[in-house]
Coordinates of N, CA, C and O and ligand atoms in Angstrom, one line a residue:
X142 N 111.1 309.9 -43.5 CA 111.9 308.8 -43.3 C 111.8 307.8 -44.5 O 112.9 307.6 -44.9
X143 N 110.5 307.4 -45.2 CA 110.4 306.9 -46.5 C 111.5 307.4 -47.6 O 112.2 306.8 -48.3
X144 N 111.6 308.8 -47.7 CA 111.8 309.6 -48.6 C 113.5 309.3 -48.6 O 114.2 309.0 -49.6
X145 N 114.1 309.3 -47.3 CA 115.5 308.8 -47.0 C 115.9 307.2 -47.5 O 116.6 307.4 -48.6
X146 N 115.0 306.5 -47.3 CA 115.2 305.1 -47.8 C 115.1 304.9 -48.9 O 116.1 304.3 -49.8
X147 N 114.1 305.5 -49.8 CA 114.3 305.3 -51.2 C 115.4 306.3 -52.0 O 115.8 305.6 -53.1
X148 N 116.1 306.7 -51.4 CA 117.4 307.5 -52.1 C 118.4 306.7 -52.0 O 119.3 307.0 -52.8
X149 N 118.6 305.7 -51.0 CA 119.4 304.8 -50.8 C 120.0 303.8 -52.1 O 119.0 303.3 -52.8
X150 N 121.2 304.1 -52.6 CA 121.5 303.2 -53.9 C 122.2 301.8 -53.2 O 123.2 302.2 -52.4
X151 N 122.2 300.9 -53.9 CA 122.9 299.7 -53.4 C 123.9 299.2 -55.0 O 123.5 299.4 -55.8
X152 N 124.9 298.6 -54.1 CA 125.8 298.0 -55.4 C 125.0 297.0 -55.9 O 124.7 296.2 -55.7
X153 N 125.5 296.8 -57.5 CA 124.8 295.6 -58.3 C 125.4 294.4 -57.4 O 126.6 294.2 -57.2
X154 N 124.6 293.1 -57.6 CA 125.0 291.6 -57.0 C 126.4 291.2 -57.5 O 127.3 290.7 -57.0
X155 N 126.8 291.7 -59.1 CA 127.8 291.5 -59.5 C 129.0 292.5 -59.3 O 130.0 292.5 -60.0
X156 N 129.1 293.3 -58.4 CA 130.3 294.3 -57.9 C 131.7 293.5 -58.0 O 132.7 294.1 -58.6
X157 N 131.3 292.6 -57.4 CA 132.5 291.7 -57.3 C 133.4 290.9 -58.7 O 134.7 291.1 -58.7
X158 N 132.6 291.1 -59.6 CA 133.1 290.5 -60.9 C 133.0 291.6 -61.8 O 133.3 291.5 -63.2
X159 N 132.9 292.9 -61.3 CA 133.1 294.1 -62.4 C 132.1 295.3 -62.6 O 132.7 296.2 -62.9
X160 N 131.1 294.9 -62.0 CA 129.9 295.7 -62.4 C 130.0 297.2 -61.3 O 130.3 297.0 -59.9
X161 N 129.8 298.2 -61.9 CA 130.1 299.5 -61.2 C 129.0 300.3 -60.7 O 128.8 301.4 -60.5
X162 N 127.5 299.3 -61.1 CA 126.5 300.3 -61.3 C 125.8 300.3 -59.8 O 126.1 299.4 -58.9
X163 N 125.4 301.3 -59.0 CA 124.5 301.3 -58.0 C 123.3 301.6 -58.1 O 122.8 302.5 -59.0
X164 N 122.2 301.1 -57.6 CA 121.0 301.3 -58.1 C 119.9 301.4 -56.9 O 120.3 300.7 -55.4
X165 N 118.7 302.0 -57.4 CA 117.7 301.8 -56.3 C 117.2 300.2 -55.8 O 117.2 299.5 -56.9
X166 N 116.7 300.1 -55.0 CA 116.7 298.6 -54.7 C 115.4 298.1 -55.4 O 115.7 296.8 -55.8
X167 N 114.5 298.8 -55.9 CA 113.4 298.5 -57.1 C 113.8 298.2 -58.5 O 113.2 297.6 -59.1
X168 N 115.1 298.5 -58.8 CA 115.6 298.8 -59.9 C 116.6 297.4 -60.0 O 117.4 297.0 -61.1
X169 N 117.2 297.2 -58.9 CA 118.2 296.0 -58.8 C 118.0 294.7 -59.4 O 118.8 294.2 -60.3
X170 N 116.7 294.0 -58.9 CA 116.4 292.7 -59.7 C 116.3 292.5 -61.1 O 117.1 291.8 -62.0
X171 N 115.9 293.8 -61.8 CA 115.7 293.9 -63.3 C 116.9 294.2 -63.9 O 117.2 293.4 -65.0
X172 N 117.7 294.8 -63.0 CA 119.5 294.8 -63.8 C 119.9 293.8 -63.4 O 120.8 293.4 -64.6
X173 N 119.8 292.9 -62.5 CA 120.9 292.2 -62.3 C 120.6 290.7 -63.2 O 121.5 290.0 -63.3
X174 N 119.2 290.7 -63.8 CA 118.9 290.1 -64.7 C 119.6 289.9 -65.7 O 120.2 289.0 -66.9
X175 N 120.2 290.8 -66.3 CA 120.6 291.3 -67.7 C 122.1 292.0 -67.6 O 122.6 292.3 -68.6
X176 N 122.4 292.0 -66.0 CA 123.8 292.7 -66.1 C 125.2 291.5 -66.6 O 124.8 290.2 -66.9
X177 N 126.0 292.3 -67.3 CA 126.8 291.7 -68.2 C 127.7 291.0 -67.6 O 128.8 290.4 -68.2
X178 N 127.7 291.3 -66.0 CA 129.0 290.9 -65.4 C 128.3 289.8 -64.6 O 129.2 288.8 -63.7
X179 N 127.1 289.1 -64.6 CA 126.4 288.1 -64.0 C 127.1 286.7 -64.9 O 127.7 286.9 -66.0
X180 N 127.8 286.0 -63.9 CA 127.8 284.7 -64.4 C 127.2 284.2 -65.6 O 126.2 284.3 -65.9
X181 N 128.0 283.3 -66.6 CA 127.1 282.7 -67.8 C 126.8 281.4 -67.2 O 127.7 280.5 -66.6
X182 N 125.8 281.0 -67.6 CA 125.3 279.3 -67.2 C 125.5 278.6 -68.6 O 125.6 279.1 -69.8
X183 N 125.5 277.5 -68.5 CA 125.7 276.5 -69.5 C 124.5 276.9 -70.5 O 123.3 276.9 -70.2
X184 N 125.0 277.2 -71.8 CA 124.3 277.2 -73.1 C 123.2 276.2 -73.3 O 122.5 276.5 -74.1
X185 N 123.6 274.8 -73.0 CA 122.7 273.9 -73.5 C 121.5 273.8 -73.1 O 121.1 273.7 -71.9
X186 N 120.6 273.5 -74.2 CA 119.2 273.6 -73.7 C 118.7 272.7 -72.6 O 119.5 271.5 -72.3
X187 N 117.4 273.1 -71.7 CA 117.3 272.1 -70.5 C 118.2 272.5 -69.4 O 119.0 273.2 -69.5
X188 N 117.4 272.4 -68.3 CA 117.9 272.5 -67.3 C 118.7 271.7 -66.6 O 119.3 271.8 -65.5
X189 N 119.5 270.5 -67.2 CA 120.0 269.6 -66.2 C 121.6 269.9 -66.1 O 122.1 269.3 -65.1
X190 N 122.2 270.8 -66.7 CA 123.6 271.0 -66.3 C 123.6 272.3 -65.7 O 123.0 273.4 -65.9
X191 N 124.2 272.3 -64.5 CA 124.1 273.7 -63.5 C 125.5 274.6 -63.7 O 125.6 275.2 -62.7
X192 N 126.0 274.0 -64.6 CA 127.4 275.0 -64.4 C 127.4 276.1 -64.8 O 126.6 276.7 -65.3
X193 N 128.3 277.1 -64.3 CA 128.1 278.5 -64.5 C 129.5 278.8 -64.3 O 130.5 278.2 -63.8
X194 N 129.9 279.9 -64.8 CA 131.4 280.5 -65.0 C 131.5 281.7 -66.2 O 130.3 282.3 -66.2
X195 N 132.7 282.1 -66.4 CA 133.1 283.1 -67.0 C 132.8 283.0 -68.8 O 132.7 281.5 -69.0
X196 N 132.4 283.8 -69.3 CA 132.2 283.6 -71.0 C 133.5 282.9 -71.3 O 133.5 282.1 -72.2
X197 N 134.9 283.5 -70.9 CA 136.2 282.3 -71.5 C 136.0 281.1 -71.1 O 136.5 280.5 -71.7
X198 N 135.2 280.9 -70.2 CA 135.4 279.2 -69.9 C 134.3 278.3 -70.4 O 134.2 277.2 -70.2
X199 N 133.3 279.0 -71.2 CA 132.3 278.2 -71.6 C 132.6 277.3 -72.5 O 131.8 276.0 -72.3
X200 N 133.6 277.5 -73.7 CA 134.0 276.9 -74.6 C 134.7 275.4 -74.2 O 134.1 274.2 -74.3
X201 N 135.8 275.7 -73.2 CA 136.1 274.4 -72.7 C 135.5 273.5 -71.6 O 135.2 272.5 -71.8
X202 N 134.3 274.5 -70.9 CA 133.2 273.4 -70.4 C 132.2 272.7 -71.3 O 132.1 271.4 -71.0
X203 N 131.6 273.4 -72.5 CA 131.3 272.6 -73.6 C 132.1 271.3 -74.0 O 131.2 270.5 -74.4
X204 N 133.2 271.5 -74.1 CA 133.9 270.4 -74.9 C 134.3 269.4 -73.9 O 134.7 268.2 -74.2
X205 N 134.2 269.7 -72.6 CA 134.5 268.6 -71.5 C 133.3 268.2 -70.9 O 133.4 267.0 -70.7
X206 N 132.4 268.6 -70.6 CA 131.1 268.2 -70.3 C 129.9 267.8 -71.4 O 129.1 267.0 -71.1
X207 N 130.1 268.3 -72.6 CA 129.2 268.0 -73.5 C 129.9 267.4 -74.7 O 129.7 268.0 -75.7
X208 N 130.7 266.3 -74.6 CA 131.7 265.8 -75.7 C 130.8 265.4 -77.0 O 131.5 265.4 -78.2
X209 N 129.3 265.0 -76.9 CA 128.6 264.5 -78.0 C 128.2 265.7 -79.0 O 127.9 265.2 -80.1
X210 N 128.6 267.3 -78.6 CA 128.3 268.2 -79.5 C 129.1 268.2 -80.8 O 130.5 268.3 -80.3
X211 N 128.5 268.2 -81.9 CA 129.7 268.3 -82.9 C 129.8 269.8 -83.3 O 129.0 270.5 -83.2
X212 N 131.3 269.8 -84.3 CA 131.1 271.1 -84.5 C 131.4 271.3 -85.9 O 132.2 270.3 -86.1
X213 N 131.2 272.0 -86.6 CA 131.3 272.4 -88.2 C 132.1 273.6 -88.4 O 131.8 274.7 -87.7
X214 N 133.0 273.6 -89.1 CA 133.6 274.8 -89.5 C 132.8 275.5 -90.7 O 132.6 274.8 -91.7
X215 N 132.9 277.0 -90.8 CA 132.5 277.5 -91.8 C 131.3 278.5 -91.8 O 130.4 278.1 -90.8
X216 N 131.0 279.7 -92.2 CA 129.8 280.3 -92.1 C 128.7 279.7 -92.7 O 127.7 280.3 -92.7
X217 N 128.9 278.9 -93.7 CA 127.4 278.1 -94.3 C 127.5 276.9 -94.3 O 128.3 276.0 -94.8
X218 N 126.9 276.0 -93.1 CA 126.7 274.3 -93.0 C 124.9 274.2 -92.9 O 124.2 274.9 -93.2
X219 N 125.1 272.7 -93.2 CA 123.7 272.2 -93.0 C 123.6 271.3 -91.7 O 124.7 270.6 -91.1
X220 N 122.8 271.6 -90.8 CA 122.6 271.4 -89.5 C 121.4 270.2 -89.5 O 120.3 270.7 -89.8
X221 N 122.0 269.1 -89.4 CA 121.1 267.8 -90.0 C 120.4 267.5 -88.8 O 121.2 266.8 -87.4
X222 N 119.3 267.2 -88.3 CA 118.5 267.0 -87.3 C 117.9 265.9 -87.6 O 117.2 265.4 -88.8
X223 N 118.4 264.6 -86.6 CA 118.1 263.0 -87.1 C 116.8 263.1 -86.3 O 116.7 263.1 -84.9
X224 N 116.0 261.9 -86.7 CA 114.7 261.5 -86.1 C 113.9 262.5 -85.4 O 113.5 262.5 -84.4
X225 N 113.6 263.3 -86.1 CA 112.6 264.6 -85.8 C 111.4 263.9 -85.3 O 110.2 264.6 -84.4
X226 N 110.8 262.6 -85.8 CA 109.4 262.3 -85.2 C 109.5 261.5 -83.9 O 108.6 261.2 -83.2
X227 N 110.9 261.8 -83.0 CA 111.0 261.1 -81.7 C 109.8 261.7 -80.8 O 109.7 262.9 -80.9
X228 N 109.2 261.0 -79.9 CA 107.9 261.6 -78.9 C 108.5 262.5 -78.0 O 109.6 262.4 -77.7
X229 N 107.8 263.6 -77.5 CA 107.8 264.5 -76.4 C 109.1 265.7 -76.8 O 109.2 265.8 -78.1
X230 N 109.7 265.9 -75.7 CA 110.3 267.4 -76.1 C 111.6 266.6 -76.3 O 112.3 266.1 -75.5
X231 N 112.2 267.2 -77.3 CA 113.8 266.8 -77.9 C 114.5 267.9 -78.2 O 114.2 269.1 -78.8
X232 N 115.6 268.1 -78.0 CA 116.5 269.1 -78.5 C 117.6 268.5 -79.4 O 118.0 267.4 -78.8
X233 N 118.3 269.4 -80.2 CA 119.3 268.8 -81.3 C 120.3 270.2 -81.2 O 119.7 271.3 -81.3
X234 N 121.7 270.0 -80.8 CA 122.5 270.9 -80.7 C 123.7 270.6 -81.2 O 124.2 269.6 -81.5
X235 N 124.2 271.9 -82.0 CA 125.5 271.4 -83.0 C 126.2 273.2 -82.8 O 125.5 274.0 -82.4
X236 N 127.5 272.7 -82.9 CA 128.3 274.4 -82.5 C 128.7 274.5 -84.3 O 129.0 273.7 -85.1
X237 N 128.8 275.7 -84.5 CA 129.4 276.4 -86.0 C 130.5 277.3 -85.6 O 130.0 278.2 -84.7
X238 N 131.6 277.0 -86.0 CA 133.0 277.8 -86.1 C 133.3 278.8 -86.9 O 133.1 278.2 -88.2
X239 N 133.1 280.0 -86.7 CA 133.4 281.2 -88.2 C 133.6 282.5 -87.7 O 133.2 283.0 -86.4
X240 N 134.3 283.3 -88.3 CA 134.7 284.4 -88.3 C 135.2 284.7 -86.3 O 135.3 285.4 -85.6
X241 N 136.0 283.7 -86.4 CA 136.7 283.5 -85.2 C 135.8 283.5 -83.7 O 136.3 283.8 -82.7
X242 N 134.8 283.3 -83.8 CA 133.6 282.9 -83.0 C 133.0 281.5 -82.9 O 133.1 281.0 -84.0
X243 N 132.4 280.8 -81.9 CA 131.9 280.0 -81.8 C 130.0 280.1 -81.7 O 129.8 281.1 -81.0
X244 N 129.7 279.7 -82.5 CA 127.6 279.7 -82.5 C 127.1 278.6 -82.0 O 127.7 277.3 -82.5
X245 N 126.1 278.6 -81.3 CA 125.3 277.2 -81.2 C 124.2 277.2 -81.5 O 123.6 278.2 -81.5
X246 N 124.1 276.1 -82.4 CA 122.8 276.0 -83.2 C 121.8 274.7 -82.4 O 122.3 273.9 -82.0
X247 N 120.7 275.5 -82.0 CA 119.7 274.5 -81.2 C 118.2 274.6 -82.1 O 117.9 275.4 -82.5
X248 N 117.9 273.2 -82.1 CA 116.4 272.9 -82.7 C 115.8 272.1 -81.6 O 116.3 271.4 -80.9
X249 N 114.7 272.7 -81.2 CA 114.0 272.2 -80.2 C 112.3 271.9 -80.5 O 111.8 272.7 -81.0
X250 N 112.0 270.4 -79.8 CA 110.7 270.0 -80.5 C 110.2 270.2 -78.9 O 110.4 269.5 -78.0
X251 N 108.7 271.0 -78.7 CA 108.2 271.1 -77.6 C 106.7 271.4 -77.7 O 106.5 271.9 -78.7
X252 N 105.9 271.2 -76.8 CA 104.5 271.1 -76.9 C 104.6 272.8 -75.9 O 104.1 272.9 -74.7
X253 N 104.5 274.1 -76.7 CA 104.1 275.3 -75.8 C 103.1 275.3 -75.5 O 102.4 275.8 -74.8
X254 N 101.9 274.8 -76.5 CA 100.5 274.5 -76.3 C 100.2 273.3 -76.2 O 100.5 272.6 -77.1
X255 N 99.4 273.2 -75.0 CA 98.7 271.7 -75.2 C 98.5 271.2 -76.6 O 98.0 271.6 -77.3
X256 N 98.7 269.9 -76.8 CA 98.4 269.1 -78.2 C 99.0 269.8 -79.2 O 98.6 269.3 -80.3
X257 N 99.7 270.7 -79.1 CA 100.2 271.6 -80.2 C 101.8 271.3 -80.4 O 102.3 272.3 -79.9
X258 N 102.5 270.5 -81.0 CA 103.8 270.3 -81.0 C 104.2 271.2 -81.9 O 103.9 271.5 -83.5
X259 N 105.6 272.1 -81.4 CA 106.1 272.9 -82.4 C 107.6 272.6 -82.4 O 108.4 272.2 -81.5
X260 N 108.4 273.3 -83.6 CA 109.8 273.2 -83.4 C 110.2 274.9 -83.3 O 109.5 275.8 -83.8
X261 N 111.3 275.0 -82.7 CA 112.1 276.0 -82.7 C 113.3 276.1 -82.8 O 114.2 275.1 -82.3
X262 N 113.8 276.8 -83.6 CA 115.1 277.1 -84.1 C 115.7 278.2 -84.3 O 115.4 279.4 -84.4
X263 N 117.3 278.2 -83.4 CA 117.7 279.5 -83.2 C 119.1 279.4 -83.2 O 120.1 278.0 -83.2
X264 N 119.7 280.6 -83.3 CA 121.5 280.5 -83.4 C 121.6 281.4 -82.0 O 121.1 282.6 -82.2
X265 N 122.8 281.0 -81.6 CA 123.3 281.9 -80.1 C 124.8 282.1 -80.5 O 125.6 281.0 -81.1
X266 N 125.3 283.3 -79.8 CA 126.6 283.5 -80.3 C 127.3 283.1 -78.6 O 126.6 283.5 -77.5
X267 N 128.1 282.2 -78.6 CA 129.1 282.2 -77.4 C 130.0 283.4 -77.2 O 131.0 283.7 -77.7
X268 N 129.0 284.7 -76.5 CA 129.8 285.6 -76.6 C 128.9 286.7 -75.8 O 127.4 286.5 -75.7
X269 N 129.1 288.1 -75.9 CA 128.3 288.9 -75.0 C 127.2 289.4 -76.1 O 126.9 289.5 -77.3
X270 N 126.1 290.1 -75.7 CA 125.1 290.6 -76.5 C 125.8 291.7 -77.6 O 125.2 291.9 -78.6
X271 N 126.6 292.4 -76.8 CA 127.2 293.6 -77.9 C 127.8 292.5 -79.2 O 127.7 293.4 -80.3
X272 N 128.8 291.6 -79.1 CA 129.4 290.8 -79.8 C 128.4 290.6 -80.9 O 128.4 290.3 -82.0
X273 N 127.0 290.0 -80.2 CA 126.1 289.2 -81.0 C 125.8 290.2 -82.3 O 125.2 289.6 -83.2
X274 N 125.6 291.4 -81.7 CA 124.8 292.9 -82.7 C 126.0 292.6 -84.0 O 125.3 293.2 -85.0
X275 N 126.9 292.2 -83.9 CA 127.7 292.5 -85.0 C 127.6 291.2 -86.2 O 128.0 291.1 -87.3
X276 N 126.9 289.9 -85.8 CA 126.4 289.1 -86.7 C 125.0 289.1 -87.0 O 123.9 289.8 -86.7
X277 N 124.6 288.0 -88.3 CA 123.3 288.1 -88.5 C 123.4 286.5 -88.6 O 124.4 286.2 -89.3
X278 N 122.4 285.7 -88.9 CA 122.1 284.6 -89.4 C 121.1 284.2 -90.1 O 119.9 285.0 -89.9
X279 N 121.0 283.1 -91.0 CA 119.8 282.9 -91.8 C 119.6 281.0 -91.5 O 120.7 280.9 -91.4
X280 N 118.4 280.9 -91.2 CA 117.9 279.4 -91.2 C 117.2 279.0 -92.2 O 116.4 280.0 -92.6
X281 N 117.5 278.2 -93.2 CA 116.5 277.9 -94.3 C 116.3 276.4 -94.3 O 117.1 275.6 -94.1
X282 N 115.0 276.1 -94.6 CA 114.4 274.8 -94.6 C 114.0 274.4 -96.6 O 113.7 275.6 -97.1
X283 N 114.7 273.8 -97.0 CA 114.6 273.6 -98.6 C 113.9 272.2 -98.8 O 114.2 271.1 -98.2
X284 N 112.6 272.3 -99.8 CA 112.0 271.0 -99.9 C 111.8 271.2 -101.3 O 111.8 272.3 -102.0
X285 N 110.4 270.6 -101.9 CA 110.2 270.3 -103.1 C 109.5 271.8 -103.5 O 108.1 271.7 -103.0
X286 N 110.2 272.6 -104.1 CA 109.3 273.7 -104.6 C 108.7 274.7 -103.4 O 107.9 275.2 -103.6
X287 N 109.6 274.3 -102.1 CA 109.1 275.4 -101.2 C 110.6 275.3 -100.2 O 111.4 275.1 -100.3
X288 N 110.3 276.7 -99.3 CA 111.4 277.3 -99.1 C 110.9 278.1 -97.8 O 110.2 278.9 -97.8
X289 N 111.6 278.0 -96.6 CA 111.1 278.4 -95.7 C 112.3 279.2 -94.9 O 113.4 278.6 -94.5
X290 N 112.4 280.6 -94.5 CA 113.7 281.5 -94.1 C 113.2 282.2 -93.3 O 112.2 282.9 -92.9
X291 N 114.1 282.0 -91.9 CA 114.4 283.0 -91.2 C 115.8 283.8 -90.9 O 116.7 283.0 -90.8
X292 N 115.5 285.3 -90.7 CA 116.8 286.1 -90.4 C 116.7 286.8 -89.3 O 115.4 287.5 -89.2
X293 N 117.9 286.8 -88.6 CA 117.9 287.3 -87.2 C 119.1 287.9 -86.8 O 120.2 287.2 -87.4
X294 N 119.2 288.6 -85.8 CA 120.4 288.5 -85.0 C 120.5 287.3 -84.1 O 119.4 287.4 -83.8
X295 N 122.1 286.9 -84.1 CA 122.0 286.1 -83.0 C 121.5 286.3 -81.7 O 121.8 287.5 -81.2
X296 N 121.2 285.4 -80.7 CA 120.9 285.8 -79.5 C 122.5 285.5 -78.4 O 123.0 284.7 -78.9
X297 N 122.8 286.3 -77.8 CA 123.9 285.9 -77.2 C 123.6 284.8 -75.9 O 122.3 284.5 -75.3
X298 N 124.4 283.6 -75.5 CA 124.1 282.7 -74.9 C 123.8 283.5 -73.4 O 123.4 282.7 -72.5
X299 N 124.3 285.0 -73.1 CA 123.5 285.1 -71.8 C 122.3 285.2 -71.8 O 121.5 285.1 -70.4
X300 N 121.6 285.3 -72.9 CA 119.7 285.3 -73.1 C 119.4 284.2 -72.7 O 118.5 283.8 -72.3
X301 N 120.0 283.1 -73.5 CA 119.7 281.7 -73.6 C 118.4 281.6 -74.3 O 117.9 282.3 -74.8
X302 N 118.6 280.0 -74.5 CA 117.4 279.6 -75.3 C 116.0 279.9 -74.8 O 115.0 280.1 -75.7
X303 N 115.6 279.7 -73.9 CA 114.4 279.4 -73.2 C 113.7 280.8 -73.7 O 112.5 280.7 -74.0
X304 N 114.5 281.8 -73.3 CA 113.9 283.3 -73.6 C 113.2 283.7 -75.1 O 112.3 284.2 -75.4
X305 N 114.2 283.3 -75.8 CA 113.8 283.0 -77.3 C 112.8 282.3 -77.6 O 111.8 283.1 -78.4
X306 N 112.7 281.3 -77.1 CA 111.4 280.3 -77.8 C 110.0 280.9 -76.8 O 109.2 281.0 -77.5
X307 N 110.2 281.5 -75.8 CA 108.9 281.9 -75.1 C 108.4 283.2 -75.8 O 107.1 283.3 -75.9
X308 N 109.4 283.9 -76.4 CA 108.8 285.0 -77.2 C 108.7 284.8 -78.6 O 108.4 285.4 -79.7
X309 N 109.2 283.3 -79.3 CA 109.2 282.9 -80.4 C 109.8 283.9 -81.2 O 109.8 284.1 -82.3
X310 N 111.0 284.4 -80.7 CA 112.2 285.1 -81.7 C 113.3 284.2 -82.2 O 114.3 284.1 -81.7
X311 N 112.8 283.1 -83.4 CA 113.4 282.0 -83.5 C 112.6 281.9 -84.7 O 111.3 282.1 -84.9
X312 N 113.2 280.5 -85.3 CA 112.4 279.9 -86.7 C 111.1 279.3 -86.0 O 111.7 278.3 -85.0
X313 N 109.8 279.3 -86.3 CA 109.1 278.3 -85.6 C 108.0 277.7 -86.6 O 108.0 278.6 -87.4
X314 N 107.9 276.5 -86.4 CA 107.1 275.7 -87.4 C 106.5 274.7 -86.7 O 107.2 274.2 -85.9
X315 N 105.5 274.2 -87.6 CA 104.9 272.8 -86.8 C 105.0 271.4 -87.3 O 106.1 271.5 -88.3
X316 N 104.8 270.4 -86.8 CA 105.3 269.3 -87.1 C 104.5 269.0 -88.7 O 105.4 268.3 -89.6
X317 N 103.5 269.3 -88.9 CA 103.1 269.5 -90.5 C 104.1 270.0 -91.3 O 104.5 269.3 -92.4
X318 N 104.6 271.1 -91.0 CA 105.8 271.7 -92.0 C 107.1 271.4 -92.0 O 107.7 270.8 -92.8
X319 N 107.3 270.8 -90.7 CA 108.4 270.0 -90.7 C 108.6 268.8 -91.8 O 109.6 268.3 -92.1
X320 N 107.4 267.9 -91.9 CA 107.1 266.7 -92.5 C 107.4 267.2 -93.7 O 107.9 266.3 -95.0
X321 N 106.8 268.4 -94.2 CA 107.3 268.7 -95.9 C 108.5 268.7 -96.1 O 108.8 268.7 -97.2
X322 N 109.2 269.4 -95.2 CA 111.1 269.4 -95.5 C 111.8 268.1 -95.1 O 113.2 268.3 -95.4
X323 N 111.3 267.0 -94.4 CA 112.0 266.2 -93.7 C 112.3 265.3 -95.0 O 111.6 264.9 -95.5
X324 N 113.7 264.5 -94.8 CA 113.7 263.5 -95.5 C 113.9 262.0 -94.7 O 114.6 261.9 -94.1
X325 N 113.0 261.2 -94.8 CA 113.1 260.1 -93.8 C 113.2 260.4 -92.7 O 114.2 259.5 -91.5
X326 N 112.6 261.1 -92.0 CA 112.8 261.9 -90.5 C 113.4 262.6 -90.3 O 114.0 262.9 -88.8
X327 N 114.6 262.7 -91.3 CA 115.9 263.9 -90.7 C 115.5 265.3 -91.6 O 115.0 265.3 -92.8
X328 N 115.7 266.1 -90.6 CA 115.6 267.5 -91.1 C 117.0 268.3 -91.4 O 117.6 268.5 -90.6
X329 N 117.2 268.8 -92.4 CA 118.5 269.5 -92.7 C 118.1 270.8 -92.7 O 117.3 271.3 -93.5
X330 N 118.6 271.7 -91.8 CA 118.5 273.3 -92.0 C 119.7 273.5 -92.4 O 120.9 273.8 -91.5
X331 N 119.7 274.9 -93.4 CA 120.8 275.3 -93.7 C 121.0 276.6 -92.9 O 120.1 277.5 -92.9
X332 N 122.4 276.6 -92.5 CA 122.6 277.9 -91.4 C 123.9 278.8 -92.2 O 124.8 278.0 -92.5
X333 N 123.5 279.9 -92.2 CA 124.6 280.8 -92.8 C 124.6 282.3 -91.9 O 123.6 282.8 -91.3
X334 N 126.0 282.3 -91.2 CA 126.4 283.2 -90.6 C 126.9 284.2 -91.3 O 127.5 284.4 -92.2
X335 N 126.5 285.7 -91.2 CA 127.3 286.5 -91.6 C 127.7 287.9 -90.8 O 126.9 287.9 -89.9
X336 N 128.7 288.6 -91.2 CA 128.5 289.9 -90.6 C 127.9 291.0 -90.8 O 127.7 291.1 -92.0
X337 N 127.5 291.6 -89.8 CA 127.1 293.0 -90.6 C 127.6 294.3 -90.1 O 128.6 294.2 -89.4
X338 N 127.2 295.4 -90.5 CA 128.4 296.7 -90.7 C 128.3 296.6 -89.0 O 127.3 296.8 -88.2
X339 N 129.5 297.4 -88.7 CA 129.7 297.8 -87.1 C 129.2 298.7 -86.6 O 128.5 299.5 -87.2
Ligands
ZN266 ZN1 125.6 294.8 -62.9
ZN267 ZN1 127.0 272.4 -69.2

């Protein structure tokens, strides 16, 4: 009896939105977490916005529900985070538009380990994981005879900010380093996006 049951395959939870996979029940949850047909959640950091929808609807959601997020055009811009000394967990978010795509820049200050505040900076593509592989980004802090650089492939918003921060797959620095580069409590991060070989 057990053998028969284990051979049964179930359709993915997102079959109605286009996924054609059938899976063993033990593989189903793992796949559904990363399924490309899973609806997109609002990419804004923090859990306050519960919006979900298609990839095509993400930008109009951001423009209507998160009007305060500014957008800069171009592949090479400065992401200016003001008042980085604000206490507690804080997020700074802005959009960068280039190569016909929108990228979300996030700087998050949080206490991942008790009593140790850190900054996490990352670039996400408003797009699929596959599209994200066509790009690279560079984050750079420039100060007096000092430079801190991070280069990586942008994350898809399908993965989200939280997963990247959890794995420290982003530019990570502590408050002492932030102060080396900040000017009057404001931190300018140079962001450069480039395309890489297809
Ligand atoms: Zn699926
Ligand atoms: Zn939202």
